[in-house]
Coordinates of C-alpha atoms and ligand atoms in Angstrom, one line a residue:
X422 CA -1.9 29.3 94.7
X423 CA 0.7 27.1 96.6
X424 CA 3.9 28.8 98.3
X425 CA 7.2 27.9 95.9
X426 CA 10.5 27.6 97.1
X427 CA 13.6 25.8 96.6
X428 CA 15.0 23.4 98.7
X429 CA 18.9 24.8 99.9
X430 CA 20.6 23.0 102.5
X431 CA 20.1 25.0 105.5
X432 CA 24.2 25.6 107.0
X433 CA 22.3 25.8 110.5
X434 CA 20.0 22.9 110.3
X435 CA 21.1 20.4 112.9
X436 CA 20.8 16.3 111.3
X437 CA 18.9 14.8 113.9
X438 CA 18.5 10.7 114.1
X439 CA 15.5 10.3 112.8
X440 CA 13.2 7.9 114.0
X441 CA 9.8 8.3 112.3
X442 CA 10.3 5.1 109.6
X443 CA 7.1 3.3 109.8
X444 CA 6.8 5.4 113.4
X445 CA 4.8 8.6 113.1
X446 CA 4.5 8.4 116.8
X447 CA 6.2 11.9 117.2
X448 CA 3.8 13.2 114.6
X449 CA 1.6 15.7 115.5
X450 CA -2.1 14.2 114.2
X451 CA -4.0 16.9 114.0
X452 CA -1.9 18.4 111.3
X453 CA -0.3 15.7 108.5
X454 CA 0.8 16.8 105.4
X455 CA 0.6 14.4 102.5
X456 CA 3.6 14.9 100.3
X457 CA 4.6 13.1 97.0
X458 CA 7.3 13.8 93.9
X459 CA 5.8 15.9 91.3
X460 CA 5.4 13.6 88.1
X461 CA 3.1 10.4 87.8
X462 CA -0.3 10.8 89.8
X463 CA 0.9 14.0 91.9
X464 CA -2.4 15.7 90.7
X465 CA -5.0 13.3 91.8
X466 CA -2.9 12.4 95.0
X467 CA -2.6 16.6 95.9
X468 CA -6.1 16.6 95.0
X469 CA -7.1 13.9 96.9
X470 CA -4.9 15.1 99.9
X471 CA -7.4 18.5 99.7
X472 CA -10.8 16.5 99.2
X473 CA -10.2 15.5 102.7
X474 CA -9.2 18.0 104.5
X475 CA -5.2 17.3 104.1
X476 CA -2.6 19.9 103.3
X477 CA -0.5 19.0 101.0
X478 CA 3.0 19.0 99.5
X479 CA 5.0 18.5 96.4
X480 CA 8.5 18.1 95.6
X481 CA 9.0 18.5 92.1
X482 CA 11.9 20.3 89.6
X483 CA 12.3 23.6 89.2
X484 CA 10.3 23.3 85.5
X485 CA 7.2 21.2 87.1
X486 CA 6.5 24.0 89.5
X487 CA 4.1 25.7 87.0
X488 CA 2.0 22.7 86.9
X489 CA 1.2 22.3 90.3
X490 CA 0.9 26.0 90.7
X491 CA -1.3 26.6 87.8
X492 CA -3.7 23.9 88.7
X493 CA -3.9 24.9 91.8
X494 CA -3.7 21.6 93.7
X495 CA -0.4 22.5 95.7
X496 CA -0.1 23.9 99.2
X497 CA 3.6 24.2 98.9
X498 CA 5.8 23.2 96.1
X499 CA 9.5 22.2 97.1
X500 CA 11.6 22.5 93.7
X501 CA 15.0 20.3 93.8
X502 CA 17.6 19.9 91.3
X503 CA 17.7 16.0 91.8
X504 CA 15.4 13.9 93.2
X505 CA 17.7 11.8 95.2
X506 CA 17.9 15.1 97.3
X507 CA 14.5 14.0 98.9
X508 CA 16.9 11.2 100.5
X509 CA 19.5 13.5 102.1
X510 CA 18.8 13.4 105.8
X511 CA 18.3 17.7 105.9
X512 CA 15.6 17.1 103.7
X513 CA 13.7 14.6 105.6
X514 CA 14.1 16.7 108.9
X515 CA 12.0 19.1 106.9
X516 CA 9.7 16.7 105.9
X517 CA 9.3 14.9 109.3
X518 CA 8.5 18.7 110.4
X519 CA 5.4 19.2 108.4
X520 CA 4.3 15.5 109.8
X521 CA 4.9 14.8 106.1
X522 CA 3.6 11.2 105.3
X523 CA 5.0 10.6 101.6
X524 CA 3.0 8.6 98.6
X525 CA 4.8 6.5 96.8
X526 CA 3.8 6.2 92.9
X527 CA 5.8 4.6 89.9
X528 CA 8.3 8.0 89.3
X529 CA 8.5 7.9 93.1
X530 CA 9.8 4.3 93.3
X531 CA 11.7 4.8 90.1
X532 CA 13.3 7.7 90.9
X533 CA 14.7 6.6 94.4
X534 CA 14.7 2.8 94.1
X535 CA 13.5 0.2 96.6
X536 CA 16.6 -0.6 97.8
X537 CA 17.5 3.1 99.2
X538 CA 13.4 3.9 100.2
X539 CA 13.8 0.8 102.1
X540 CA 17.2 1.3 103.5
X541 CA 17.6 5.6 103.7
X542 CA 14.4 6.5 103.7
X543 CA 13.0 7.5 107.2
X544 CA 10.0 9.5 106.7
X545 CA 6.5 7.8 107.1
X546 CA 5.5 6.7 103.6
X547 CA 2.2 5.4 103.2
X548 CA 2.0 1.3 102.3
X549 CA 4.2 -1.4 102.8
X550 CA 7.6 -1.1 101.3
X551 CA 8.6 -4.7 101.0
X552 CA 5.8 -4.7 98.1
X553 CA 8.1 -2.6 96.5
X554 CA 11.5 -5.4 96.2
X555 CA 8.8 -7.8 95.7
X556 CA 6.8 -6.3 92.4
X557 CA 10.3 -5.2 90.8
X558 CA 12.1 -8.3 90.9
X559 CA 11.0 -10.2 87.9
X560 CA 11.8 -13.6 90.4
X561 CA 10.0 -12.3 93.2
X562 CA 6.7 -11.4 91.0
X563 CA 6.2 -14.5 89.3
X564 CA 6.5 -16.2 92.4
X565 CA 3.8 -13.9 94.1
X566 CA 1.4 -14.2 90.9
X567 CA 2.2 -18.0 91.1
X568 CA 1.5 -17.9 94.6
X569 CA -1.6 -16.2 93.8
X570 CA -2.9 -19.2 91.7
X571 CA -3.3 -16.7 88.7
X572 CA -2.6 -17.9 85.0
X573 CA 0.9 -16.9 84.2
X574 CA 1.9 -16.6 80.5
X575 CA 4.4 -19.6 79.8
X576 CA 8.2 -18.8 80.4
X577 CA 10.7 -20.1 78.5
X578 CA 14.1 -21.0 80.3
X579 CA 16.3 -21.0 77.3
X580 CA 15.7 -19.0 73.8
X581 CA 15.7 -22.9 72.2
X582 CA 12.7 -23.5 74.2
X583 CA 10.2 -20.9 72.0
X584 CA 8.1 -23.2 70.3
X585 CA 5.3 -20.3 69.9
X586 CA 5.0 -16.5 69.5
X587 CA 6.6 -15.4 72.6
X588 CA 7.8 -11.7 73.5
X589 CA 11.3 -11.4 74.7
X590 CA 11.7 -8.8 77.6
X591 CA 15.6 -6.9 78.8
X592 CA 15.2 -5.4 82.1
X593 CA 15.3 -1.9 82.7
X594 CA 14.0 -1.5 79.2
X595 CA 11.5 1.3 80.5
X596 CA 8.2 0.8 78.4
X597 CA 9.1 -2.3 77.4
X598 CA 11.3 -0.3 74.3
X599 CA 13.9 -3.2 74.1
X600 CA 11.4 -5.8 73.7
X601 CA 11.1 -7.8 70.6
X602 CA 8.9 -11.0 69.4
X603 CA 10.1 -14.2 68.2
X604 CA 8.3 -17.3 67.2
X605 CA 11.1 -19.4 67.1
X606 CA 14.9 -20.1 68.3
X607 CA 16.4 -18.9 64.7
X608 CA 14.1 -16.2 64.6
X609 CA 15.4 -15.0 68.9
X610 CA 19.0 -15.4 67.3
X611 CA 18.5 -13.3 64.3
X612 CA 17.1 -10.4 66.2
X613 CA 19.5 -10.3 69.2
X614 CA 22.1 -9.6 66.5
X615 CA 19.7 -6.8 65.2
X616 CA 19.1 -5.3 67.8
X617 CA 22.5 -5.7 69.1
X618 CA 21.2 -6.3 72.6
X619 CA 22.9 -8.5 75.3
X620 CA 22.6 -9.1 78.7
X621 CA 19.9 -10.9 81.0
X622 CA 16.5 -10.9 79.4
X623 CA 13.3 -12.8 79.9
X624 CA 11.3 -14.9 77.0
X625 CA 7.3 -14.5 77.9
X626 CA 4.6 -16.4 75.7
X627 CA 2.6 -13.9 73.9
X628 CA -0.3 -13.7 74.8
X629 CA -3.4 -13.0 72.6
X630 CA -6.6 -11.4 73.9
X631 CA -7.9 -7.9 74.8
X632 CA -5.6 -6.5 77.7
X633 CA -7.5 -5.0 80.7
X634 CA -5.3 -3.2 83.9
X635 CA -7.5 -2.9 86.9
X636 CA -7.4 -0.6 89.8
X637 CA -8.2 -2.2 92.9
X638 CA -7.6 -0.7 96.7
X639 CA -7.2 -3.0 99.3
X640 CA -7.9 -1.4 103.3
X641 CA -6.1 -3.1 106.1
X642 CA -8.7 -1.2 108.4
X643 CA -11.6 -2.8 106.8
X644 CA -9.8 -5.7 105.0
X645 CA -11.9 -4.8 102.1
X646 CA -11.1 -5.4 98.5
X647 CA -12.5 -2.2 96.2
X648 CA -12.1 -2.2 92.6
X649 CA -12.0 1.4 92.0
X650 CA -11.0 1.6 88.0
X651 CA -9.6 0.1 84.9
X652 CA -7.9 1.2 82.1
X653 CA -6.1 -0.3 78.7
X654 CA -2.2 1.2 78.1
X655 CA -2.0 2.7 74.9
X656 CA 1.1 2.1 73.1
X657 CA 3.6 3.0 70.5
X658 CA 3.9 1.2 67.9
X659 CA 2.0 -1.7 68.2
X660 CA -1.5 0.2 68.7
X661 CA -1.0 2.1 66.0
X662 CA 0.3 -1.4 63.5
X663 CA -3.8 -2.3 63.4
X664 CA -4.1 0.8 61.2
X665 CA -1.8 -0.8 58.4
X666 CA -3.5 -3.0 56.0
X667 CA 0.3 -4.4 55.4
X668 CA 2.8 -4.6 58.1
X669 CA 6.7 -4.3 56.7
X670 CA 8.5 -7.6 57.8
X671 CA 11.5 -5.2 59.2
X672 CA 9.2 -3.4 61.4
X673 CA 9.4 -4.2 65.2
X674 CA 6.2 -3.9 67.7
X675 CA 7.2 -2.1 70.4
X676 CA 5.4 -1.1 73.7
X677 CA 6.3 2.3 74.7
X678 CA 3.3 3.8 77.0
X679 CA 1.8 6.7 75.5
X680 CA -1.6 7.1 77.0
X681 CA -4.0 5.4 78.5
X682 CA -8.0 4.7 77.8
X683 CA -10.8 3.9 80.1
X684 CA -12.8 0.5 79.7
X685 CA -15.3 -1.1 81.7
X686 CA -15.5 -5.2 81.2
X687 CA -18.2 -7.1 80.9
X688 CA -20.3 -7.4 84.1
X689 CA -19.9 -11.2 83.8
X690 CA -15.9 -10.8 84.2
X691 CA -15.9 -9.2 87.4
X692 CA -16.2 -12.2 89.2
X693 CA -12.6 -13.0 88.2
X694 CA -11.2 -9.6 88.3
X695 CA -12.5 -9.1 92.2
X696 CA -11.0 -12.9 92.5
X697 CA -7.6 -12.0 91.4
X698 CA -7.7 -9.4 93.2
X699 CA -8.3 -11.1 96.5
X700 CA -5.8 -13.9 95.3
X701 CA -3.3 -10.9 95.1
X702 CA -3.9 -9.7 98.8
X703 CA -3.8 -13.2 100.5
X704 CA -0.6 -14.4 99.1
X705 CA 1.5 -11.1 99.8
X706 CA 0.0 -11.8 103.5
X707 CA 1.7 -14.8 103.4
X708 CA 4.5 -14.0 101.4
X709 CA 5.3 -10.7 103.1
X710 CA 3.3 -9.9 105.8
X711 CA 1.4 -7.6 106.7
X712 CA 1.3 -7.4 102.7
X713 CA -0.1 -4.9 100.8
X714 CA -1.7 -2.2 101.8
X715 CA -3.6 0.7 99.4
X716 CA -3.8 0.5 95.3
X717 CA -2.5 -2.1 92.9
X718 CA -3.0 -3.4 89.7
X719 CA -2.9 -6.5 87.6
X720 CA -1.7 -6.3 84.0
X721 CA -3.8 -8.7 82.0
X722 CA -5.0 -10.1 78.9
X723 CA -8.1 -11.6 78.6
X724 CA -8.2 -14.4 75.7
X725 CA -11.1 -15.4 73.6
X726 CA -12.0 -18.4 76.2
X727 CA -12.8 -15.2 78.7
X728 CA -9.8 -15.9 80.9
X729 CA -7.0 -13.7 82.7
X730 CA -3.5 -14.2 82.0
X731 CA -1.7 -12.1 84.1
X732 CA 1.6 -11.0 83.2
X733 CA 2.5 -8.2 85.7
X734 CA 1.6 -6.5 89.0
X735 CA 2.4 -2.9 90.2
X736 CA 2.3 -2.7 93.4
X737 CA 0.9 1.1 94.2
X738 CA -1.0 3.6 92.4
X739 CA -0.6 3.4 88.4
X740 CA -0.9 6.1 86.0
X741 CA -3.5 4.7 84.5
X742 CA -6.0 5.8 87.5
X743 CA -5.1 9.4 86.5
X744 CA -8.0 8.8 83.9
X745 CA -10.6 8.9 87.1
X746 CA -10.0 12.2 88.8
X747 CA -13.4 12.7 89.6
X748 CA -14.3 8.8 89.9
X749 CA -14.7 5.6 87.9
X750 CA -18.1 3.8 86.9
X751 CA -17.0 1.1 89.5
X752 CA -16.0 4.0 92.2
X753 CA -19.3 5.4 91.6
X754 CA -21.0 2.4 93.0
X755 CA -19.0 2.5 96.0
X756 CA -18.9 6.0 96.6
X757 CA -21.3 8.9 96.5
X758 CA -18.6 11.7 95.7
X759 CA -15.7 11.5 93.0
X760 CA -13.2 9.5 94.6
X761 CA -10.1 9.0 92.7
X762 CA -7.3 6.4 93.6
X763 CA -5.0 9.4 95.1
X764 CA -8.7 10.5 97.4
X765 CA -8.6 7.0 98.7
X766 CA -5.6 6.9 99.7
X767 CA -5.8 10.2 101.9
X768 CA -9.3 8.6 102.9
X769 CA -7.4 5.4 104.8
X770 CA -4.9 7.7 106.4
X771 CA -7.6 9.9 107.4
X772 CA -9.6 6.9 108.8
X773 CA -6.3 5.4 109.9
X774 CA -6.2 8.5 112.3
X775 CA -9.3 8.3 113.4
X776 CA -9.5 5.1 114.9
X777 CA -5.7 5.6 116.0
X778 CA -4.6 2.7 113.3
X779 CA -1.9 5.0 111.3
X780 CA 0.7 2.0 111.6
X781 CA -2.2 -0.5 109.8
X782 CA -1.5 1.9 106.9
X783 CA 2.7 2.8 106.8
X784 CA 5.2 0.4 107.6
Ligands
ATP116 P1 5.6 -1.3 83.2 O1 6.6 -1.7 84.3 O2 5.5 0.2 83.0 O3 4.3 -2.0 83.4 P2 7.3 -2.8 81.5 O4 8.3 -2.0 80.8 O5 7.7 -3.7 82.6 O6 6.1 -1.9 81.8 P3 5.5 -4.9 80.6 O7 4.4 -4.4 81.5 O8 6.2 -6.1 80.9 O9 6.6 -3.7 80.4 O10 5.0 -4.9 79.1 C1 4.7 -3.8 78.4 C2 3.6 -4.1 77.4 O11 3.9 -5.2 76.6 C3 2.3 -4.5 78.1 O12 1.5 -3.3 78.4 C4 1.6 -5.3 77.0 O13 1.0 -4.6 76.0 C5 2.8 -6.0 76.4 N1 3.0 -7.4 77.0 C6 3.9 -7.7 78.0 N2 3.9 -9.0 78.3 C7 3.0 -9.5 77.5 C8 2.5 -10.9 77.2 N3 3.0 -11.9 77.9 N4 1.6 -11.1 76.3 C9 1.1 -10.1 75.6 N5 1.5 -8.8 75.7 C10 2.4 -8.5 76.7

């Protein structure tokens, strides 16, 4: 069972300059911890971090602490009262003294933002942290999956521009809760009064088809693509609407995450899902190089003419992966042991190390 303790400002601790962002030149090698926020894909990554020979560290709240220890994945369990405590300098210090290299997952990201990972955050974290301005501004997205040459859904400048079913989308509305459909202008005006909701939004065609979210892991060391898994959100309301032989007119769909199933595609598709992939990795090159590095995926729907519309990216592991502790159909074909997203990504840094490439894989 792990070691807990809580994180106190230590009165003595000297804050030292630190140097280590995208630098873990002072790092002793032999002994790295992997370290991530409790919540999101902590399991899998602490897991992972074992499989291969890691030690391993979460920082989580007090509450979480159970989790971690009563699964047993945790070497040491940091419990803080506020995540944004993992930004005070003190607290790096301790990090950069374990050779901590942090994971970055969606809680991570959401938690801290990418403005103050990319600006205060000094400990080695594992990937490229421009990905992270660039898959959560709406802007900078569309023109990466534009970039890309991927099929967008159509946007629509202006709310009199709807001339089909299109989904209208407010920022910052986690699990897309404020989001609401509309065929037409009269029908965008009569539900912004509704909902009483104002501010900047975006209007997205709707798009109609089966949606698929694939895992993929792309290795700077080998400039591979891998598709390790894929999954299919489950979501509240509107999964549950198909159950209703009548749907009320007042009733809204909405798209709050609640789970997540696996899915394999048909064989045929895979031929365009390892294309967008690659798409995906050549265009951040170009866009923001060196690009990505580690586990992304595509959110798509695939319509009746078998084609991808892609109409998001997440730019690191998803929760969606936590489905594939022990391995994937697809990871099964690449590897001979359960390897989960979070084992892959201990797997670069650990080959990272070994061929003395550790800044291919942290920036
Ligand atoms: P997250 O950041 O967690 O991925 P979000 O809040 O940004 O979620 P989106 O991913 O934009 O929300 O959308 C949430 C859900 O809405 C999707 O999983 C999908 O079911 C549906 N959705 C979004 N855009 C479209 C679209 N253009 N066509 C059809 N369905 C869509």
């Amino acid at each position: 069972m792990g070691m807990v303790s809580q994180w106190r400002r230590r009165k003595d601790m000297e804050t030292v300059t630190l140097p280590h962002r995208n630098d873990p030149d002072g790092y002793d090698r032999e002994r790295i911890t992997i370290a991530t926020i409790g919540s999101h894909t902590a399991l899998q990554i602490l897991k992972g971090a074992r499989d291969e020979g890691f030690k391993n560290l979460v920082i989580c709240k007090e509450e979480m602490a159970m989790v971690y220890s009563l699964f047993g994945v945790a070497d040491e369990i940091l419990t803080v009262e506020d995540f944004k405590q993992v930004l005070d300098n003190e607290f790096q210090n301790e990090l950069i003294e374990r050779n901590a290299i942090l994971i970055p997952h969606g809680s991570f990201v959401e938690y801290l933002s990418p403005g103050r990972i990319e600006d205060e955050l000094f400990v080695p974290m594992f990937g490229n942290r421009k990905v992270l301005e660039w898959e959560s501004n709406r802007d900078k997205e569309r023109k990466w999956l534009m970039h890309a040459g991927l099929k967008l859904p159509e946007e629509f400048k202006r709310p009199e521009d709807i001339d089909r079913l299109a989904l209208v989308k407010f920022p910052g509305a986690k699990g897309g809760k404020n989001y609401f459909l509309a065929e037409n202008p009269e029908e965008f005006e009569r539900k912004i009064v509704k909902f009483g909701l104002s501010g900047e939004f975006s209007i997205q065609e709707y798009v109609i088809g089966t949606r698929f979210y694939p895992h993929y892991f792309y290795s700077p060391l080998t400039d591979k693509l891998e598709l390790l898994s894929m999954d299919i959100r489950y979501e509240s309301n509107i999964d549950g609407l198909s159950r209703l032989s009548h749907i009320p007119p007042d009733l809204e769909p909405s798209f709050v995450v609640t789970g997540n199933l696996p899915v394999v595609v048909r064989e045929s598709l895979l031929s365009q899902i390892l294309d967008m992939g690659q798409r995906i990795v050549r265009a951040s090159k170009e866009l923001f190089s060196p690009g990505l590095i580690g586990p992304f995926c595509i959110e798509t729907v695939c319509t009746d003419d078998l084609e991808f519309v892609a109409f998001e990216i997440s730019a690191r592991i998803v929760a969606g992966t936590n489905l594939y502790i022990n391995g994937s159909p697809y990871s099964q074909l690449l590897y001979d042991e359960p390897m989960s997203t979070g084992r892959r990504i201990s797997r670069e840094i650990k080959e990272a190390i070994a061929l003395n490439a550790l800044d291919k894989v942290i920036y």
